[in-house]
PDB file of C-alpha atoms in Angstrom:
ATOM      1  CA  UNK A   1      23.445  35.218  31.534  1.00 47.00           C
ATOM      2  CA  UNK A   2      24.612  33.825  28.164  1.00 45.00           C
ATOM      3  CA  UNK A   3      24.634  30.174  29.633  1.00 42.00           C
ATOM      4  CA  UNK A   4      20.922  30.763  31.471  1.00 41.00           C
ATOM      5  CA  UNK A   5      19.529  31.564  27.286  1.00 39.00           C
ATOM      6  CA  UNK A   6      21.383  28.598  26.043  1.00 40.00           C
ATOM      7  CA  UNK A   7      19.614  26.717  28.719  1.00 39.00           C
ATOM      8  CA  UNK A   8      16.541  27.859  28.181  1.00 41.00           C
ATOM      9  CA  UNK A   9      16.424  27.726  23.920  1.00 39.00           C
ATOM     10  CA  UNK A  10      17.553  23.792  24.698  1.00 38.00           C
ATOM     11  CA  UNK A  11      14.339  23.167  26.887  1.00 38.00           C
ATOM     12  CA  UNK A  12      11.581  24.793  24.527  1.00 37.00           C
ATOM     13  CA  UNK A  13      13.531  22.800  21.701  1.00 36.00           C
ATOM     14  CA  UNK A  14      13.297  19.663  24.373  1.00 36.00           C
ATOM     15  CA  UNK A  15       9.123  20.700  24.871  1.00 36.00           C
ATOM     16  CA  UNK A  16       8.472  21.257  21.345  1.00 36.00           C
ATOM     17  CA  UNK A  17       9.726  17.515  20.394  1.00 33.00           C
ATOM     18  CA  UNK A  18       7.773  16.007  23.161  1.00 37.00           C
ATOM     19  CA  UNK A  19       4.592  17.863  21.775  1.00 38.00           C
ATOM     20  CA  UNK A  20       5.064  16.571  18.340  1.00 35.00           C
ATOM     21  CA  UNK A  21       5.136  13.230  19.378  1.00 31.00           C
ATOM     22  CA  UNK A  22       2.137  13.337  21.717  1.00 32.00           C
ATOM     23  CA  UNK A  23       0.298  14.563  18.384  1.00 30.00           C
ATOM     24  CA  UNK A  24       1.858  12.218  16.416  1.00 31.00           C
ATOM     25  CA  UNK A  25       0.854   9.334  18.226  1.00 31.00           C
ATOM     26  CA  UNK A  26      -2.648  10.819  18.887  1.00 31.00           C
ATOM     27  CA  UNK A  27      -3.339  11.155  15.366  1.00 29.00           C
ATOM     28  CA  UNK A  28      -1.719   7.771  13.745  1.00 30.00           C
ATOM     29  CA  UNK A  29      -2.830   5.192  15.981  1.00 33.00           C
ATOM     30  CA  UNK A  30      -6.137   3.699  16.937  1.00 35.00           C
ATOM     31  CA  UNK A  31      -7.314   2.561  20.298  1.00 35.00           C
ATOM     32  CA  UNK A  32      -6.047  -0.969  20.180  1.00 41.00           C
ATOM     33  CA  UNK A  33      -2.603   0.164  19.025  1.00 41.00           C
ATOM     34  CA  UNK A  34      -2.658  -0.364  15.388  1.00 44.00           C
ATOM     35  CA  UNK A  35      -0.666   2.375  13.149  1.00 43.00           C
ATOM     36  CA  UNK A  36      -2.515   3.184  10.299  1.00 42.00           C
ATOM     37  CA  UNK A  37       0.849   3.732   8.840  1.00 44.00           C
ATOM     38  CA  UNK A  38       1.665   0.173   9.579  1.00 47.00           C
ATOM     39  CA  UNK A  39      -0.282  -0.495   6.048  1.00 69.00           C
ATOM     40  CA  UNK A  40      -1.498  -4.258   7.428  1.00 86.00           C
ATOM     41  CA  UNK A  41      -3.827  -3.675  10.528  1.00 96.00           C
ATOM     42  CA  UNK A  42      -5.449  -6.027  12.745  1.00 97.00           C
ATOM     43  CA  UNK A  43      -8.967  -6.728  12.383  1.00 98.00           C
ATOM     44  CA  UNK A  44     -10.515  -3.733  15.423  1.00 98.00           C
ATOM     45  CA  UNK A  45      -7.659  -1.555  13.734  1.00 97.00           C
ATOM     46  CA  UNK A  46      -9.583  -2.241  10.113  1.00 98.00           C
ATOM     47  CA  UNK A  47     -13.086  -1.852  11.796  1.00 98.00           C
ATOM     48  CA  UNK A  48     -11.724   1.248  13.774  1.00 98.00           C
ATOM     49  CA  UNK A  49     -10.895   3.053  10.387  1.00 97.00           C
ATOM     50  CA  UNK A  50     -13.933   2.280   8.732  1.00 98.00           C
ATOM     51  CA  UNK A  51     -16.348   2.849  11.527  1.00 98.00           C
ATOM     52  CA  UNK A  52     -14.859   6.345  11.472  1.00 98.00           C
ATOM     53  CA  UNK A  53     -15.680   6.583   7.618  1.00 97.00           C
ATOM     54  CA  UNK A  54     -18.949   5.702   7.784  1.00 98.00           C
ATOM     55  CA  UNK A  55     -19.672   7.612  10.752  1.00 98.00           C
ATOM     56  CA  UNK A  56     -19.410  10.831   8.859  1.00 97.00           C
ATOM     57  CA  UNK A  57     -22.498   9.633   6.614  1.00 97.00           C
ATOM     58  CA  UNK A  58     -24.366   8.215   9.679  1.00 97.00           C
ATOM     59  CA  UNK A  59     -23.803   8.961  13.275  1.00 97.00           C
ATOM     60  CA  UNK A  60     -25.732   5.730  14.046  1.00 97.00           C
ATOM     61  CA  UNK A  61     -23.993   3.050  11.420  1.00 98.00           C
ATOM     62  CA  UNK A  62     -23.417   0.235  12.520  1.00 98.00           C
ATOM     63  CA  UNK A  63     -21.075  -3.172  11.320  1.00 98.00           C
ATOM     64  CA  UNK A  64     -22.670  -6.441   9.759  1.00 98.00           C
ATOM     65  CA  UNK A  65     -19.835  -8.069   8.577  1.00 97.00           C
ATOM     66  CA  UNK A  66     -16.395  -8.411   7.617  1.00 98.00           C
ATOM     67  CA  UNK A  67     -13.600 -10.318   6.582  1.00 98.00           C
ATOM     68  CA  UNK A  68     -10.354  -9.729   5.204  1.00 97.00           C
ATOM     69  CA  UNK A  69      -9.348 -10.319   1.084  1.00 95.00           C
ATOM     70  CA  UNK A  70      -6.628 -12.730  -0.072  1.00 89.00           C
ATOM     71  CA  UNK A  71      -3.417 -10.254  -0.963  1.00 83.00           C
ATOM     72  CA  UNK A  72      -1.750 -13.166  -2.671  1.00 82.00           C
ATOM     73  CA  UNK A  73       0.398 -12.781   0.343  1.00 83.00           C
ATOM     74  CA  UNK A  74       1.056 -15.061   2.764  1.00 87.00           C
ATOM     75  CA  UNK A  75       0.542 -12.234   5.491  1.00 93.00           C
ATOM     76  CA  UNK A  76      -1.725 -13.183   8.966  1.00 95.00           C
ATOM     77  CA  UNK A  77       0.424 -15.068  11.046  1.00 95.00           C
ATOM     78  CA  UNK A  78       0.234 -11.677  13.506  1.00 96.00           C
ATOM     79  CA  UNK A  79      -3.003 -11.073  13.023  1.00 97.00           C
ATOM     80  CA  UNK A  80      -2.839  -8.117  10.150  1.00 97.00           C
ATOM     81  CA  UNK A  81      -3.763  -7.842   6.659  1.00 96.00           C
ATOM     82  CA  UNK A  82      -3.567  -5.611   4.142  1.00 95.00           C
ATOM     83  CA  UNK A  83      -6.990  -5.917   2.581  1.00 96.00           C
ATOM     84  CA  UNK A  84      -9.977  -6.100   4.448  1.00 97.00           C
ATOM     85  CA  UNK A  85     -13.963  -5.889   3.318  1.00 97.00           C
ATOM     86  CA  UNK A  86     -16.449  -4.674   5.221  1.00 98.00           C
ATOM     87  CA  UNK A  87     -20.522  -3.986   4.811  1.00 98.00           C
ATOM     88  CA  UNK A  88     -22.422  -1.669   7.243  1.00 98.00           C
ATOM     89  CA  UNK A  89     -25.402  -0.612   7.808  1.00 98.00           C
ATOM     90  CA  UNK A  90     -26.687   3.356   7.687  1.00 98.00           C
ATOM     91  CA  UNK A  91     -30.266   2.839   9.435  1.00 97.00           C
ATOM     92  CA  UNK A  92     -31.217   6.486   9.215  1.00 96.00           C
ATOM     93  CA  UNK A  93     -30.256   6.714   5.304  1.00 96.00           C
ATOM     94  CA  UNK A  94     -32.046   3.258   5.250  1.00 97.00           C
ATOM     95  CA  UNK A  95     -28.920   1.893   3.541  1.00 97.00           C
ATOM     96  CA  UNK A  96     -26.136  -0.307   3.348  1.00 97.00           C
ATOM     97  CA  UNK A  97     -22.219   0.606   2.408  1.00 98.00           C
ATOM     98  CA  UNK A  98     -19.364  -1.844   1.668  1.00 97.00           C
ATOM     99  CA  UNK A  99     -15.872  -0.513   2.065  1.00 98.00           C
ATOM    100  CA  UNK A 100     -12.706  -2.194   0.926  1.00 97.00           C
ATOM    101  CA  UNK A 101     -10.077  -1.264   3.110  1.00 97.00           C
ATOM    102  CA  UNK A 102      -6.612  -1.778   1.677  1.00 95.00           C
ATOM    103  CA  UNK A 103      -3.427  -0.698   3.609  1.00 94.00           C
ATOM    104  CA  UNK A 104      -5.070   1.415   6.002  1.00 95.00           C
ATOM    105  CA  UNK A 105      -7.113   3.267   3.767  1.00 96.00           C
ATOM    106  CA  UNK A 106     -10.651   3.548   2.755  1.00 97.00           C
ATOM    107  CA  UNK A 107     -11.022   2.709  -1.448  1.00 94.00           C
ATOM    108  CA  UNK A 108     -12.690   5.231  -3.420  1.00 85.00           C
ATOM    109  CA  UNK A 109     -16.406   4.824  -4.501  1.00 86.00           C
ATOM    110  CA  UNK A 110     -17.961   2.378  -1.653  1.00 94.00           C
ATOM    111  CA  UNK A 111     -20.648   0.375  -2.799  1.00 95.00           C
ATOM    112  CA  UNK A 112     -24.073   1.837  -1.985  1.00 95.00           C
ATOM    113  CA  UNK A 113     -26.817  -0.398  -1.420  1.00 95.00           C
ATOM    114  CA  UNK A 114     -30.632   0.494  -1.053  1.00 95.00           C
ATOM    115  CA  UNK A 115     -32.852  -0.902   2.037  1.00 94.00           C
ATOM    116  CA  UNK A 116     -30.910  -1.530   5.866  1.00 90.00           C
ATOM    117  CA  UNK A 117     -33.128  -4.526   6.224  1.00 87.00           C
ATOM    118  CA  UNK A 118     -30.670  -7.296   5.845  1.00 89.00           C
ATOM    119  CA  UNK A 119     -29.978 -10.957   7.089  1.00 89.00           C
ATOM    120  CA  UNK A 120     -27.283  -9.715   9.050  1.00 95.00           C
ATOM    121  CA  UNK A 121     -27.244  -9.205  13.102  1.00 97.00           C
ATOM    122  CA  UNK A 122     -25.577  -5.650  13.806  1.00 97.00           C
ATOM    123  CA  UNK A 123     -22.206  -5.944  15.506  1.00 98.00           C
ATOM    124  CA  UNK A 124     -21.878  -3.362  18.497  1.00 98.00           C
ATOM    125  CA  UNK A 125     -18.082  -1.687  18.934  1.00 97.00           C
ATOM    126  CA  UNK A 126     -18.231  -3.053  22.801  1.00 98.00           C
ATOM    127  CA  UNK A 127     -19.030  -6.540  21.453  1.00 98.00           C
ATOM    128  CA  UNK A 128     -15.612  -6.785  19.789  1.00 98.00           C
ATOM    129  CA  UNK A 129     -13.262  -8.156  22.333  1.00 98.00           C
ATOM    130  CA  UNK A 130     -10.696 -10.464  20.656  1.00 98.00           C
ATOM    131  CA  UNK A 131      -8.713  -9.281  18.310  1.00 98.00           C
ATOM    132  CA  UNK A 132      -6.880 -11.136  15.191  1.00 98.00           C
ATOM    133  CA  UNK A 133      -3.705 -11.197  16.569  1.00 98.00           C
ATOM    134  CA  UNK A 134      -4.811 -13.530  19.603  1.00 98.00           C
ATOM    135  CA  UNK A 135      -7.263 -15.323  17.835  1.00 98.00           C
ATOM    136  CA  UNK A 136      -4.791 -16.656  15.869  1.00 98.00           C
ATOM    137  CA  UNK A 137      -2.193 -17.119  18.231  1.00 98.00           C
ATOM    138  CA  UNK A 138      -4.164 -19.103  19.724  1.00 98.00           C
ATOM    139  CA  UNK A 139      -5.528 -21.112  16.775  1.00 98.00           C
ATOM    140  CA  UNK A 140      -1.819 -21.883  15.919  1.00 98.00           C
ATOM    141  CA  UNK A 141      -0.603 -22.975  19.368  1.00 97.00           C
ATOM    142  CA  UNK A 142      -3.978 -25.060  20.227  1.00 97.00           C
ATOM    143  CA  UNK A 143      -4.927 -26.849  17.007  1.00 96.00           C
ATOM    144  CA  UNK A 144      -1.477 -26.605  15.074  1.00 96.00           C
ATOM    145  CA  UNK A 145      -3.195 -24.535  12.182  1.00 96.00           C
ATOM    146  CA  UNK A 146      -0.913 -23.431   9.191  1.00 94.00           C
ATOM    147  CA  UNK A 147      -1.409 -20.781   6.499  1.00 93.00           C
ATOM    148  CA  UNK A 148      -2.724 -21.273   3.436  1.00 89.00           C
ATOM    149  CA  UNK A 149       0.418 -21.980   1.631  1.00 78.00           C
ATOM    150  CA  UNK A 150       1.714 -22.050  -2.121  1.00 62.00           C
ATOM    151  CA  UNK A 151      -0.236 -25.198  -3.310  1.00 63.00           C
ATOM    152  CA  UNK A 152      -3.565 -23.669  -1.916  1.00 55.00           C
ATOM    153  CA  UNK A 153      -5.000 -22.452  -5.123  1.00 53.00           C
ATOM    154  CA  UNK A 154      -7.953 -20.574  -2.323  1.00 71.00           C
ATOM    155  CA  UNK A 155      -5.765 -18.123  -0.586  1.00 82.00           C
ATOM    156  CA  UNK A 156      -2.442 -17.681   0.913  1.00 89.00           C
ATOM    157  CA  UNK A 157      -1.442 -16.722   4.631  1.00 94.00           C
ATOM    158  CA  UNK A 158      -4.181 -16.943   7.506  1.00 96.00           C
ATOM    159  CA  UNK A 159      -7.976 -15.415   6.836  1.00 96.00           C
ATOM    160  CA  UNK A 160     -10.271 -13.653   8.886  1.00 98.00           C
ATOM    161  CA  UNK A 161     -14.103 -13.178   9.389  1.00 98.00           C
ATOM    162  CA  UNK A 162     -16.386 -11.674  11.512  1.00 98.00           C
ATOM    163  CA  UNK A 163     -20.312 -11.890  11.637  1.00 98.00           C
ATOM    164  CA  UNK A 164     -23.053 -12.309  14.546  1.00 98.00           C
ATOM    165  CA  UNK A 165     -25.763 -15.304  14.093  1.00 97.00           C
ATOM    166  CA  UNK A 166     -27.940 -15.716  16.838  1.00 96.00           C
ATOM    167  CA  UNK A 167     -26.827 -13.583  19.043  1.00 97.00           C
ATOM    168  CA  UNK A 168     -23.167 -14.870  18.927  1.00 98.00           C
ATOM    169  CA  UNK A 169     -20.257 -13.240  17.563  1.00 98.00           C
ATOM    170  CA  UNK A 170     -17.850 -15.248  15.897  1.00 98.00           C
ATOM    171  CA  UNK A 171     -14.545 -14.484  14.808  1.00 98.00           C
ATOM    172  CA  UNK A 172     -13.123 -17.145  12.754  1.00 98.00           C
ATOM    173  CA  UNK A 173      -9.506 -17.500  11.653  1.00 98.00           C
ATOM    174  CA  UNK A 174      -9.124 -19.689   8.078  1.00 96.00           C
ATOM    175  CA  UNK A 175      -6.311 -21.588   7.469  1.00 95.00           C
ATOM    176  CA  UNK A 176      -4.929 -25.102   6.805  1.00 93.00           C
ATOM    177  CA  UNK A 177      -3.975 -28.347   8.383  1.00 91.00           C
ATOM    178  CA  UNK A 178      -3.095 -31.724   6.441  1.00 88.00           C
ATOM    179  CA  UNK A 179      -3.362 -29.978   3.170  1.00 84.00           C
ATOM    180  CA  UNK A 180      -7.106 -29.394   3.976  1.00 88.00           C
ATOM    181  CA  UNK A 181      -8.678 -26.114   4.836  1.00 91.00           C
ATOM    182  CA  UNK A 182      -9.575 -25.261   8.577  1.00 94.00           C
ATOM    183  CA  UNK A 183     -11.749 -22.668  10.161  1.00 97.00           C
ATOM    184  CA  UNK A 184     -11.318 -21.915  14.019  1.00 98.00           C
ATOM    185  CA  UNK A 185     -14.195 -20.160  15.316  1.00 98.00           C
ATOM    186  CA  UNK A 186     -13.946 -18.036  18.585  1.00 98.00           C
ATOM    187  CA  UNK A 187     -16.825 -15.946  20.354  1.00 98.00           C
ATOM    188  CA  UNK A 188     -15.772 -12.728  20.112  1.00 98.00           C
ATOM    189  CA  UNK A 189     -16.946 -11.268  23.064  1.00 98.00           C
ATOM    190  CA  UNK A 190     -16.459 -14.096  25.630  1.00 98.00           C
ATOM    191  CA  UNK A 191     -13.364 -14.434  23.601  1.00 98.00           C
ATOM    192  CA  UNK A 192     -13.471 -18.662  24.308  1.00 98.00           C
ATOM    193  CA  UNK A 193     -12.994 -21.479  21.598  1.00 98.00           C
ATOM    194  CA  UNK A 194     -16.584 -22.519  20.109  1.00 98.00           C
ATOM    195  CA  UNK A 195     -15.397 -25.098  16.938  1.00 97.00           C
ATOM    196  CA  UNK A 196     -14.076 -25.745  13.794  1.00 95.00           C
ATOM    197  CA  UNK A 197     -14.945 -26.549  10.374  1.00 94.00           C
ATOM    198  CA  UNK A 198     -13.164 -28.614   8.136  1.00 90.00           C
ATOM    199  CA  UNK A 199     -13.350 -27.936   4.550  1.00 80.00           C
ATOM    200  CA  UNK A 200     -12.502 -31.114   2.436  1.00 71.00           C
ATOM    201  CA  UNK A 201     -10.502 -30.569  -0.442  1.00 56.00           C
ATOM    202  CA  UNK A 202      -9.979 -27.225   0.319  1.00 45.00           C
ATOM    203  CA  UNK A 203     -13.724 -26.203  -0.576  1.00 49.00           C
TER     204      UNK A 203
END
């Protein structure tokens, strides 16, 4: 009898650990995998977190724009940074927010601007179908494009931005090759190769 109680304490302890996990996992990563304890996530890990943000404000915000913010690290090269900025729009507030995102975390005191009329094309969640980390896999491996290294007096590491102009949404990954800066654009959603921009002198 002693040895059927023994038996049975080890398999609620056995249950209780597999439930903590399942909640742990539930709760600290988003859909595409990124931990938000991992401090540096991907680009749909960054717009995951602050879709969720301003979502609380206005069930129907929506994403303009964003890009992520030179750490003065030269972080990237797997697609993640640590500092990300990001502008949406809250239509039924008729106003705009821009979050800084640093390490997972929404900063204190967005920016509030008046009027949702903007330049901008909204970016729809389903839109978003490449993700930093291949985009610049595949920038590297295809057109040999570095990181923004020590003598780059612009940024350090690999950059990332994401906007919509007509009707296209292009992620583009920044970085350098022959000392001069590169930009590798990608659509988004058909998640193909579109160009690149060369910026002499690093402008």
């Amino acid at each position: 009898m002693r040895v059927y109680f023994k038996y049975a304490f080890l398999l609620l302890i056995i249950i209780f650990i597999s439930a903590s996990f399942i909640f742990t996992k539930d709760r600290f990563f988003t859909t595409n995998g990124n931990s938000i304890e991992d401090k540096k996530p991907t680009l749909i890990g960054t717009y995951n977190i602050g879709l969720e943000y301003v979502r609380k404000l206005d069930k129907k915000a929506e994403l303009l724009h964003m890009n992520s913010v030179d750490d003065k690290k030269p972080s990237g090269e797997n697609g993640e940074k640590s500092l990300w900025q990001l502008l949406f729009v809250l239509p039924t507030k008729d106003q705009r927010i821009g979050l800084m995102i640093r390490e997972g975390e929404v900063e204190e005191e967005p920016v509030i601007l008046d009027g949702a009329e903007t330049g901008y094309q909204i970016i729809k969640k389903e839109e978003i179908n490449l993700n930093t980390d291949e985009a610049v896999s595949r920038a590297i491996n295809d057109f040999s494009l570095n990181p923004g290294g020590e003598e780059n007096f612009l940024f350090k590491g690999y950059h990332f931005k994401l906007i919509k102009d007509n009707n296209v949404l292009f992620l583009t990954v920044v970085g350098e090759k022959d000392g001069e800066q590169l930009e590798v654009h990608f659509d988004a959603t058909e998640m193909k190769y579109t160009g690149r921009t060369e910026h002499k002198g690093g402008e």
